[in-house]
Coordinates of N, CA and C in Angstrom, one line a residue:
M210 N 19.6 -6.6 -8.1 CA 18.6 -6.4 -7.6 C 17.6 -7.8 -7.2
R211 N 17.2 -7.7 -5.9 CA 16.5 -8.8 -5.4 C 15.0 -9.2 -5.8
Y212 N 13.9 -8.2 -6.5 CA 13.1 -8.0 -7.3 C 12.9 -8.8 -8.6
T213 N 12.7 -9.8 -9.0 CA 12.3 -10.4 -9.9 C 11.2 -10.7 -10.7
R214 N 10.9 -11.4 -11.9 CA 9.6 -11.7 -12.2 C 8.9 -12.9 -11.6
E215 N 9.6 -13.7 -11.5 CA 9.3 -14.6 -10.2 C 9.4 -14.6 -8.9
Y216 N 9.7 -13.7 -9.1 CA 9.0 -13.1 -7.1 C 7.9 -12.6 -7.3
F217 N 7.6 -11.8 -8.6 CA 6.1 -10.9 -8.3 C 5.2 -11.8 -8.9
T218 N 5.5 -12.8 -9.7 CA 4.3 -13.8 -10.1 C 4.3 -14.5 -8.6
K219 N 4.7 -14.6 -8.0 CA 4.2 -15.6 -7.0 C 3.6 -14.5 -6.0
L220 N 3.9 -13.4 -6.0 CA 3.2 -12.6 -4.9 C 2.0 -12.2 -6.0
A221 N 2.3 -12.2 -6.9 CA 0.1 -12.3 -7.3 C -0.2 -13.7 -6.9
E222 N 0.3 -14.6 -7.4 CA -0.7 -15.6 -7.2 C -1.0 -15.8 -5.3
D223 N -0.4 -15.3 -4.8 CA -0.5 -15.8 -3.0 C -1.5 -14.6 -3.0
L224 N -1.4 -13.6 -3.2 CA -2.1 -12.1 -2.5 C -3.7 -11.8 -3.3
S225 N -3.5 -12.8 -4.5 CA -4.7 -12.4 -5.5 C -5.4 -13.9 -5.0
N226 N -5.2 -15.0 -4.3 CA -6.3 -16.4 -4.2 C -6.1 -15.9 -2.5
T227 N -5.7 -15.1 -1.9 CA -6.1 -14.5 -0.4 C -7.1 -13.8 -0.6
G228 N -7.1 -12.4 -0.9 CA -7.8 -11.6 -1.3 C -8.9 -11.4 -2.0
S229 N -9.1 -12.5 -2.8 CA -10.3 -13.1 -2.9 C -10.9 -14.1 -2.6
H230 N -10.9 -14.6 -1.6 CA -11.4 -16.0 -0.9 C -12.8 -15.7 -0.6
P231 N -13.7 -16.5 -0.6 CA -15.3 -15.9 -0.3 C -15.3 -15.6 1.3
T232 N -14.3 -16.0 2.7 CA -14.3 -15.8 3.6 C -14.1 -14.4 3.4
V233 N -13.1 -14.6 3.0 CA -12.2 -13.0 3.4 C -13.1 -11.8 2.7
V234 N -13.6 -12.0 1.3 CA -14.3 -10.9 0.4 C -15.8 -10.9 1.6
D235 N -16.5 -11.9 2.6 CA -17.7 -12.0 3.1 C -17.3 -10.6 4.5
K236 N -15.5 -11.2 5.2 CA -15.7 -10.2 6.6 C -14.8 -8.6 5.6
M237 N -14.4 -8.6 5.0 CA -14.1 -7.4 4.3 C -15.3 -6.5 4.4
V238 N -16.2 -7.2 3.1 CA -17.3 -6.1 3.7 C -18.0 -5.8 4.9
K239 N -18.3 -6.5 5.8 CA -18.8 -6.1 7.0 C -17.7 -5.5 8.0
V240 N -16.5 -5.3 7.4 CA -15.8 -4.5 8.2 C -15.9 -2.9 7.7
R241 N -16.3 -3.2 5.7 CA -16.1 -1.7 5.2 C -18.0 -1.5 5.5
E242 N -18.9 -1.8 5.9 CA -19.8 -1.4 6.0 C -19.8 -0.8 7.3
A243 N -19.5 -1.4 8.5 CA -19.6 -1.5 10.1 C -19.3 0.7 10.3
P244 N -19.7 0.8 11.4 CA -19.6 2.3 11.6 C -17.9 2.3 12.3
D245 N -17.4 3.8 12.1 CA -16.0 4.0 12.5 C -15.5 3.6 13.8
E246 N -16.3 3.8 14.5 CA -15.4 3.0 16.0 C -15.9 1.3 15.9
E247 N -16.5 0.8 15.2 CA -16.2 -0.8 15.3 C -15.2 -0.9 14.3
R248 N -14.7 -0.5 13.3 CA -14.0 -1.0 12.0 C -12.5 -1.8 13.1
I249 N -12.0 -1.5 13.6 CA -10.8 -1.6 14.5 C -10.9 -2.7 15.0
S250 N -11.9 -3.1 16.2 CA -12.4 -4.5 16.2 C -12.7 -5.0 15.4
L251 N -13.6 -5.2 14.3 CA -13.8 -6.0 13.3 C -12.6 -6.4 12.5
S252 N -11.9 -5.3 12.6 CA -10.6 -6.1 11.6 C -10.0 -7.3 12.2
D253 N -10.0 -7.7 13.5 CA -9.5 -8.4 13.9 C -10.1 -10.0 13.3
A254 N -11.5 -10.6 13.0 CA -11.7 -11.4 12.3 C -11.2 -11.4 10.5
V255 N -10.5 -10.8 10.4 CA -9.5 -11.0 9.1 C -8.5 -10.6 9.5
H256 N -7.6 -11.0 10.4 CA -6.1 -10.9 11.0 C -5.5 -12.4 10.5
P257 N -4.4 -12.3 9.9 CA -3.8 -13.5 8.9 C -4.6 -14.7 10.4
D258 N -4.1 -14.6 11.4 CA -4.3 -16.2 12.3 C -5.4 -16.5 12.4
A259 N -6.4 -15.0 12.5 CA -7.9 -15.6 12.3 C -8.4 -16.1 11.2
L260 N -7.7 -16.2 9.5 CA -8.1 -16.4 8.5 C -7.9 -18.2 8.4
K261 N -6.4 -17.9 9.0 CA -5.7 -19.4 9.0 C -6.8 -20.3 9.8
E262 N -7.2 -20.0 10.8 CA -8.3 -20.5 11.5 C -9.6 -21.8 10.7
L263 N -9.9 -20.3 9.9 CA -10.9 -20.6 8.8 C -10.7 -21.3 7.9
G264 N -9.2 -22.1 7.5 CA -8.7 -22.6 6.5 C -8.5 -21.6 5.1
V265 N -8.4 -20.6 5.1 CA -8.1 -19.5 4.2 C -6.6 -19.5 4.0
P266 N -6.3 -19.4 3.0 CA -4.6 -19.8 2.7 C -4.3 -18.3 2.9
V267 N -3.1 -18.4 3.5 CA -2.8 -16.6 3.5 C -1.4 -16.7 3.6
P268 N -0.9 -16.4 2.7 CA 0.8 -16.3 2.4 C 1.4 -15.2 3.7
D269 N 2.4 -15.9 4.0 CA 3.5 -14.1 4.7 C 3.2 -12.8 4.4
S270 N 3.2 -12.6 3.5 CA 3.1 -11.5 2.7 C 1.9 -10.7 3.1
F271 N 1.0 -11.2 3.4 CA -0.7 -10.8 3.7 C -0.3 -10.4 5.1
R272 N -1.0 -9.1 5.1 CA -1.5 -8.6 6.7 C -2.6 -7.6 6.5
V273 N -2.9 -7.0 7.8 CA -4.0 -6.3 8.1 C -3.6 -5.0 9.2
S274 N -3.4 -4.0 8.9 CA -3.5 -3.1 9.7 C -4.3 -1.8 9.3
P275 N -4.5 -1.3 10.3 CA -5.0 0.6 10.2 C -3.7 1.4 9.5
R276 N -4.1 1.9 8.1 CA -3.0 2.4 7.5 C -4.1 4.1 7.0
T277 N -3.0 4.9 6.7 CA -3.5 6.1 5.7 C -2.4 6.2 5.1
F278 N -2.9 6.7 3.9 CA -2.1 7.3 2.5 C -2.1 9.0 2.4
E279 N -1.0 9.5 2.1 CA -0.6 10.8 2.2 C -0.8 11.2 0.5
K280 N -1.6 12.7 0.3 CA -1.6 12.7 -1.1 C -0.2 13.4 -1.5
P281 N 0.5 13.0 -2.4 CA 1.6 13.4 -3.1 C 2.1 15.2 -3.2
T282 N 1.1 15.9 -3.1 CA 1.2 17.3 -3.0 C 1.2 18.0 -2.0
F283 N 1.4 17.0 -1.0 CA 1.5 17.3 0.3 C 3.0 16.9 0.9
V284 N 3.8 16.3 0.1 CA 5.0 15.6 0.5 C 6.0 17.1 1.2
Q285 N 6.1 18.0 0.5 CA 7.1 19.3 0.6 C 6.5 20.0 2.2
S286 N 5.4 19.6 1.9 CA 5.3 20.8 3.2 C 5.0 19.9 4.3
N287 N 4.8 18.3 4.3 CA 5.1 17.6 5.0 C 6.1 17.2 6.0
G288 N 7.5 17.2 5.2 CA 8.4 17.0 5.3 C 9.0 15.5 5.2
V289 N 9.9 15.1 5.7 CA 10.6 13.9 5.4 C 9.7 13.1 6.8
Q290 N 9.4 11.0 6.2 CA 8.8 10.8 6.8 C 9.7 9.6 7.9
N291 N 9.6 10.4 9.3 CA 10.5 9.2 10.3 C 10.0 7.9 10.2
P292 N 10.6 6.5 10.2 CA 10.3 5.3 10.3 C 9.1 5.0 11.0
G293 N 8.1 4.7 10.5 CA 6.8 4.1 11.5 C 6.2 5.3 11.7
L294 N 5.8 6.5 11.2 CA 5.3 7.6 11.8 C 4.4 7.9 10.5
E295 N 3.9 8.8 11.0 CA 3.1 9.8 9.6 C 4.1 10.8 9.0
P296 N 4.2 11.1 8.3 CA 4.8 12.0 7.0 C 5.3 13.5 7.9
G297 N 6.5 13.8 8.6 CA 6.9 14.7 8.9 C 6.2 15.1 10.7
S298 N 5.8 13.8 11.0 CA 5.7 13.6 12.7 C 7.4 13.0 13.2
D299 N 7.3 13.2 14.8 CA 8.4 12.8 15.4 C 7.7 12.1 16.9
A300 N 6.3 12.1 16.5 CA 5.7 11.5 17.9 C 6.5 9.7 18.4
E301 N 6.1 9.2 19.2 CA 6.8 8.3 20.2 C 6.3 7.1 19.7
S302 N 5.2 7.2 18.8 CA 4.5 6.1 18.3 C 3.9 6.1 17.1
S303 N 3.4 5.0 16.2 CA 2.7 5.3 15.1 C 1.5 5.8 15.5
W304 N 0.5 5.1 16.3 CA -0.8 5.4 16.9 C -0.5 7.3 17.4
K305 N 0.6 7.6 18.5 CA 0.6 8.7 18.2 C 0.5 10.3 17.6
S306 N 1.2 9.3 16.3 CA 1.6 9.9 15.1 C 0.3 10.6 14.6
Y307 N -1.0 9.7 14.9 CA -1.9 9.7 13.7 C -2.8 11.1 14.0
G308 N -3.3 11.6 13.1 CA -3.2 13.5 12.8 C -2.1 14.2 13.1
S309 N -1.0 13.5 12.5 CA 0.2 14.4 12.7 C -0.4 15.4 11.2
M310 N -0.6 14.8 10.4 CA -0.7 15.8 8.7 C -2.3 16.3 8.7
P311 N -2.4 17.8 8.2 CA -3.7 18.3 7.8 C -4.3 17.5 7.6
N312 N -6.1 17.5 7.8 CA -7.1 16.7 7.1 C -6.8 16.5 5.7
S313 N -6.9 17.7 5.0 CA -6.3 17.8 3.8 C -5.0 16.9 2.7
A314 N -4.2 16.6 3.6 CA -3.0 15.9 3.4 C -3.6 14.3 3.0
Y315 N -5.0 13.7 3.5 CA -4.8 12.3 3.3 C -5.6 11.9 2.2
D316 N -5.0 11.2 1.7 CA -5.6 10.6 0.4 C -7.0 9.4 0.9
T317 N -8.5 10.4 0.1 CA -9.3 9.2 0.8 C -10.0 9.1 -0.5
S318 N -9.3 8.6 -1.8 CA -9.9 8.7 -2.9 C -10.5 7.3 -3.0
A319 N -9.7 6.7 -2.7 CA -10.0 5.0 -2.7 C -11.6 4.5 -1.8
W320 N -12.0 6.0 -0.9 CA -13.1 5.7 -0.4 C -13.8 7.0 -0.1
G321 N -12.9 7.9 -0.2 CA -14.1 9.0 0.3 C -14.0 9.8 -0.8
A322 N -13.5 11.2 -0.9 CA -13.8 12.1 -1.7 C -13.3 11.8 -3.2
G323 N -14.4 11.8 -4.0 CA -13.6 11.0 -5.2 C -13.5 9.5 -5.7
S324 N -14.5 9.3 -4.7 CA -14.9 7.4 -4.9 C -16.1 6.6 -5.4
D325 N -17.0 8.6 -5.3 CA -18.6 8.1 -6.3 C -18.7 7.9 -7.0
A326 N -18.1 7.4 -8.3 CA -18.1 6.3 -9.3 C -17.8 5.1 -9.0
L327 N -17.5 4.9 -8.4 CA -16.3 3.2 -7.9 C -17.7 2.5 -7.8
P328 N -17.4 1.2 -8.0 CA -18.4 0.3 -7.6 C -18.6 0.1 -6.1
E329 N -19.6 0.2 -5.7 CA -20.0 -0.3 -4.4 C -20.3 -1.8 -3.6
T330 N -20.9 -2.4 -4.3 CA -21.1 -4.0 -4.4 C -20.1 -4.9 -4.8
P331 N -19.7 -5.9 -4.0 CA -18.1 -6.7 -4.4 C -18.3 -7.4 -5.8
Q332 N -17.5 -7.5 -6.5 CA -17.3 -8.0 -7.6 C -17.8 -9.5 -6.9
S333 N -17.3 -10.4 -8.0 CA -17.6 -12.1 -7.8 C -16.1 -12.4 -7.0
P334 N -15.7 -13.3 -6.2 CA -14.3 -13.5 -5.7 C -13.4 -14.3 -7.3
E335 N -14.0 -14.5 -8.3 CA -13.1 -14.5 -9.7 C -12.6 -12.9 -10.1
I336 N -13.6 -12.6 -10.2 CA -13.7 -11.1 -10.8 C -12.1 -10.5 -10.4
I337 N -12.2 -10.6 -9.0 CA -11.5 -9.7 -7.8 C -10.5 -10.4 -7.6
R338 N -9.9 -11.8 -8.0 CA -8.4 -12.3 -7.6 C -8.3 -12.1 -9.4
K339 N -8.5 -11.6 -10.6 CA -8.0 -11.8 -11.7 C -7.4 -10.3 -11.6
T340 N -8.7 -9.4 -11.1 CA -7.9 -7.9 -11.0 C -7.1 -8.1 -10.4
I341 N -6.8 -8.6 -8.6 CA -5.7 -8.3 -8.3 C -4.3 -9.2 -8.7
Y342 N -4.6 -9.9 -9.6 CA -3.3 -10.9 -10.3 C -2.8 -10.0 -11.3
R343 N -3.5 -9.3 -12.0 CA -3.5 -8.6 -13.3 C -2.5 -7.0 -12.5
A344 N -2.6 -6.7 -11.3 CA -2.4 -5.4 -10.8 C -1.1 -5.6 -10.4
V345 N -0.8 -6.7 -9.5 CA 0.6 -7.0 -9.3 C 1.2 -7.2 -10.4
L346 N 1.4 -7.6 -11.5 CA 1.8 -7.6 -12.1 C 2.2 -6.7 -13.4
D347 N 1.3 -5.5 -13.1 CA 1.2 -4.0 -13.7 C 2.3 -3.2 -12.4
I348 N 2.5 -3.3 -11.5 CA 3.2 -3.0 -10.7 C 4.4 -3.4 -11.1
A349 N 4.6 -4.5 -10.9 CA 5.7 -5.3 -11.3 C 6.8 -4.5 -12.9
D350 N 6.0 -4.4 -14.1 CA 6.4 -4.0 -14.8 C 7.2 -2.8 -14.5
L351 N 6.8 -1.9 -14.1 CA 7.2 -0.8 -13.3 C 8.3 -0.9 -13.0
V352 N 8.6 -1.7 -11.6 CA 9.3 -1.7 -10.8 C 10.8 -2.7 -11.5
L353 N 10.2 -3.1 -12.4 CA 11.5 -3.9 -13.2 C 12.1 -3.7 -13.9
G354 N 11.6 -2.1 -14.6 CA 12.2 -1.3 -15.6 C 13.3 -1.1 -15.5
S355 N 14.6 -0.4 -16.0 CA 15.7 -0.5 -15.8 C 16.1 1.0 -15.0
Q356 N 15.1 1.8 -15.7 CA 15.3 3.0 -14.7 C 15.1 3.1 -13.5
F357 N 13.7 2.3 -13.2 CA 13.1 2.3 -11.9 C 14.1 1.0 -11.1
S358 N 13.9 0.0 -11.4 CA 15.2 -0.5 -10.4 C 16.4 0.5 -10.2
Q359 N 16.8 0.9 -10.9 CA 18.5 1.3 -10.7 C 18.4 2.3 -10.0
A360 N 17.0 2.7 -9.9 CA 16.9 4.0 -8.5 C 16.4 3.4 -7.2
I361 N 15.6 2.2 -7.0 CA 15.8 1.2 -6.0 C 16.8 0.7 -5.5
T362 N 18.2 0.6 -6.4 CA 19.1 -0.2 -6.2 C 19.8 1.0 -5.2
E363 N 20.1 2.5 -5.8 CA 20.7 3.4 -5.0 C 19.5 3.6 -3.6
M364 N 18.5 3.6 -3.8 CA 17.9 3.8 -2.6 C 18.6 2.8 -1.4
Y365 N 18.5 1.3 -1.5 CA 18.4 0.7 -0.9 C 20.3 0.3 -0.1
D366 N 21.1 0.8 -1.1 CA 22.6 1.3 -0.9 C 22.9 2.2 -0.1
L367 N 21.8 3.0 0.2 CA 21.9 3.9 1.5 C 22.0 3.5 3.0
P368 N 22.2 4.5 3.6 CA 22.0 3.9 5.0 C 20.7 4.3 5.2
L369 N 20.2 3.6 6.2 CA 18.8 3.8 6.7 C 18.3 5.2 6.8
E370 N 19.2 6.0 7.3 CA 18.8 7.0 7.7 C 18.6 8.2 6.9
S371 N 18.9 8.1 5.5 CA 19.1 8.6 4.3 C 18.2 8.3 3.4
R372 N 17.4 7.1 3.6 CA 16.3 7.0 2.3 C 14.9 7.5 2.4
P373 N 15.0 7.8 3.6 CA 13.6 8.9 3.2 C 13.5 9.9 2.8
Q374 N 15.0 10.6 2.7 CA 14.9 11.8 2.0 C 15.4 11.6 0.4
F375 N 16.0 10.3 0.2 CA 15.7 10.0 -1.0 C 14.5 9.8 -2.0
V376 N 13.8 8.8 -0.9 CA 12.1 9.0 -1.5 C 12.0 10.5 -2.0
M377 N 11.4 11.3 -1.2 CA 11.5 12.8 -1.3 C 11.7 13.2 -2.7
D378 N 13.3 13.1 -3.1 CA 14.1 13.5 -3.9 C 13.8 12.8 -5.3
V379 N 13.4 11.6 -5.1 CA 13.4 10.6 -6.5 C 12.1 10.5 -7.0
F380 N 11.4 9.4 -5.7 CA 10.5 8.9 -6.5 C 9.1 9.4 -6.1
L381 N 9.3 10.6 -5.3 CA 8.2 11.9 -4.8 C 8.7 13.1 -5.9
N382 N 9.3 13.0 -6.8 CA 9.8 14.5 -7.3 C 9.7 14.2 -8.7
S383 N 8.6 14.7 -9.4 CA 8.2 14.4 -10.4 C 9.8 15.3 -12.2
E384 N 10.1 16.0 -11.2 CA 11.3 16.6 -12.3 C 12.3 15.4 -12.1
E385 N 12.4 14.8 -11.2 CA 13.8 14.0 -11.4 C 13.1 12.5 -11.7
L386 N 12.0 12.2 -11.5 CA 11.3 10.9 -12.1 C 12.1 11.2 -13.9
N387 N 11.6 12.2 -14.0 CA 11.4 12.8 -15.8 C 12.8 12.5 -16.2
R388 N 13.2 13.3 -15.8 CA 15.0 13.4 -15.6 C 15.9 12.0 -16.0
R389 N 15.1 10.8 -15.2 CA 15.4 9.8 -15.2 C 15.0 8.5 -16.2
G390 N 13.8 9.1 -16.7 CA 13.1 8.6 -17.8 C 12.1 7.4 -17.1
I391 N 11.8 8.2 -16.0 CA 10.8 6.9 -15.1 C 9.3 7.6 -15.4
V392 N 8.5 6.6 -16.7 CA 7.0 7.1 -16.9 C 6.3 6.2 -16.3
I393 N 5.5 7.0 -15.1 CA 4.2 6.2 -14.1 C 3.0 6.6 -14.9
P394 N 2.6 5.3 -15.0 CA 1.2 4.7 -15.7 C 0.1 5.8 -15.2
E395 N -1.1 6.3 -15.9 CA -1.8 7.2 -15.4 C -2.8 6.7 -14.0
T396 N -2.9 5.1 -14.4 CA -3.5 4.4 -13.1 C -2.8 4.1 -12.0
M397 N -1.6 4.7 -12.0 CA -0.7 4.4 -10.6 C 0.0 5.5 -10.1
N398 N -0.3 5.2 -8.4 CA 0.3 6.7 -8.0 C 1.7 6.0 -7.0
I399 N 2.7 7.2 -6.9 CA 3.9 6.5 -5.8 C 3.6 7.5 -5.0
Q400 N 2.9 7.1 -3.5 CA 3.2 8.1 -2.9 C 3.8 7.2 -1.2
R401 N 3.3 7.9 -0.2 CA 3.8 7.4 1.4 C 2.8 7.0 1.8
S402 N 2.6 6.5 2.6 CA 1.9 5.9 3.8 C 2.6 5.5 5.1
T403 N 1.3 5.2 6.0 CA 1.2 5.1 7.1 C 0.8 3.8 7.4
F404 N 1.4 2.5 8.3 CA 1.1 1.6 9.0 C 0.7 1.8 10.6
Y405 N -0.1 1.3 11.3 CA -0.1 2.4 12.6 C 0.3 1.0 13.5
D406 N 0.8 0.2 12.5 CA 1.0 -1.2 13.9 C 3.2 -1.0 13.8
G407 N 3.2 0.3 13.1 CA 5.0 0.5 13.1 C 5.6 0.2 12.0
R408 N 5.0 -0.1 10.8 CA 6.1 -0.7 10.1 C 6.4 0.7 9.4
P409 N 7.9 0.1 9.1 CA 9.1 1.8 8.5 C 8.8 1.5 7.4
T410 N 7.6 1.8 6.7 CA 7.4 2.3 5.6 C 8.1 3.5 4.7
L411 N 8.8 3.4 3.5 CA 9.3 4.0 2.4 C 8.4 5.0 1.3
F412 N 7.8 4.2 0.5 CA 7.1 4.4 0.0 C 6.2 3.1 -0.5
C413 N 4.6 3.9 -1.3 CA 3.8 2.5 -1.9 C 3.6 3.2 -3.0
I414 N 3.6 1.6 -4.1 CA 3.2 2.3 -5.7 C 1.4 1.3 -5.5
S415 N 0.1 2.8 -5.8 CA -0.8 1.8 -6.1 C -1.0 1.7 -7.5
K416 N -1.9 0.7 -7.5 CA -2.9 0.5 -8.9 C -4.0 1.3 -8.7
R417 N -4.8 1.7 -9.2 CA -6.0 1.6 -8.9 C -7.1 0.8 -10.0
E418 N -7.9 0.2 -9.5 CA -8.7 -0.6 -9.8 C -10.4 0.0 -9.9
Q419 N -11.6 -0.2 -10.9 CA -12.5 -0.5 -10.7 C -13.7 -1.6 -10.1
L420 N -12.9 -1.7 -8.8 CA -13.6 -2.5 -7.7 C -14.0 -2.1 -6.8
S421 N -15.1 -2.5 -6.1 CA -15.7 -2.1 -4.4 C -14.3 -1.9 -3.8
Y422 N -14.6 -1.0 -2.9 CA -13.7 -0.8 -1.3 C -13.7 -2.1 -0.7
P423 N -12.6 -3.2 -0.1 CA -11.3 -2.2 -0.2 C -10.4 -2.5 -1.3
W424 N -10.9 -2.9 -2.3 CA -9.8 -3.1 -3.3 C -9.5 -2.1 -4.4
R425 N -9.9 -1.2 -4.1 CA -9.8 0.1 -5.1 C -8.9 0.2 -5.4
K426 N -7.3 0.1 -4.6 CA -6.5 0.0 -4.6 C -5.5 -1.1 -4.1
I427 N -4.9 -1.7 -5.2 CA -3.7 -2.8 -5.3 C -2.4 -2.1 -4.7
T428 N -1.8 -2.3 -3.8 CA -0.5 -1.7 -3.1 C 0.9 -2.5 -2.8
I429 N 1.8 -2.4 -3.5 CA 3.1 -2.8 -3.5 C 3.8 -1.7 -2.3
T430 N 4.5 -2.1 -1.2 CA 4.8 -1.4 -0.5 C 6.3 -1.5 -0.4
F431 N 7.4 -0.4 -0.2 CA 8.5 -0.2 0.5 C 9.4 -0.1 1.5
D432 N 10.0 -1.1 2.1 CA 10.5 -0.5 3.7 C 11.5 -0.2 3.7
S433 N 11.8 0.4 5.1 CA 13.0 0.8 5.2 C 13.8 0.0 6.3
E434 N 14.3 -0.8 5.8 CA 14.9 -2.0 6.5 C 15.5 -2.4 5.9
T435 N 15.5 -3.4 5.0 CA 16.5 -3.9 3.6 C 15.9 -4.4 2.6
E436 N 16.5 -4.9 1.8 CA 15.5 -4.9 0.5 C 14.7 -6.2 1.1
E437 N 15.4 -6.9 1.6 CA 15.2 -8.5 1.7 C 13.6 -8.8 2.6
D438 N 14.0 -7.3 3.5 CA 12.8 -7.1 4.3 C 11.4 -6.3 3.7
A439 N 11.7 -5.9 2.4 CA 10.0 -5.4 2.0 C 9.2 -6.3 1.8
H440 N 7.6 -5.4 2.5 CA 6.7 -6.2 2.8 C 5.9 -5.4 1.3
N441 N 4.9 -6.7 1.1 CA 4.0 -6.6 -0.3 C 2.4 -6.4 0.5
T442 N 1.7 -5.9 0.5 CA 0.4 -5.4 0.9 C -0.9 -5.2 0.0
L443 N -2.1 -6.0 0.2 CA -2.6 -5.1 -0.5 C -3.4 -4.1 0.7
E444 N -4.4 -3.4 0.3 CA -4.9 -2.6 1.2 C -6.2 -3.0 1.7
E445 N -6.1 -3.8 3.1 CA -7.2 -4.2 3.5 C -7.7 -2.8 4.2
M446 N -6.7 -2.3 5.2 CA -7.5 -1.2 5.8 C -6.8 0.0 5.9
E447 N -8.1 1.1 5.5 CA -7.3 2.7 5.4 C -8.2 3.5 6.4
S448 N -7.7 4.1 7.3 CA -8.0 4.6 8.4 C -7.9 6.1 8.4
C449 N -9.1 7.3 8.3 CA -8.6 8.4 8.1 C -9.8 8.9 9.4

């Protein structure tokens, strides 16, 4: 298995240092506070290339893209997720698949309904950094567990076209998780998501934190390519 403690420690260092950088915090607050119709254009300011020009250390694993999350309770009704599209969609592109799910299937818990009790004012960069770092390592503890790592190995041993069904049958199936002895912490979710830049995601693991948006969910995502191509990301933009 490619994933190691060293791999996740480096990932935690890179993402926590970038995600908590004062310049990133300032620009993400502006994106968060902007009207919906302006968020996409403002997100250009937190594109990795733009941040690099401002002297922000940006690792290759850091990306910014509009993204939605699916509520796990809608997995069976939405069906298999084709690479790069919303679950159940057979549209020609990611953007054309937007809105394929019913409105009630979008997970808005990090910024919409259900988030009223979460902080609105950004914490200090140091608090954000420590929280991101710890969250990534907490997710690593789950992924590196013997039962979970065995399931990931099984998934990546399958042909590309068979992996989305495996995700539904195993990672998003509570009975199968129980049978395999995989226990998901109460602060974490396994769910599907859609990046509207076409990234072929399989599933993601999110850890909920008591931070202001957009740091309320720290997410590691597994893609439908090869294990070596799996990317890891913070939840910079969530669009619904």
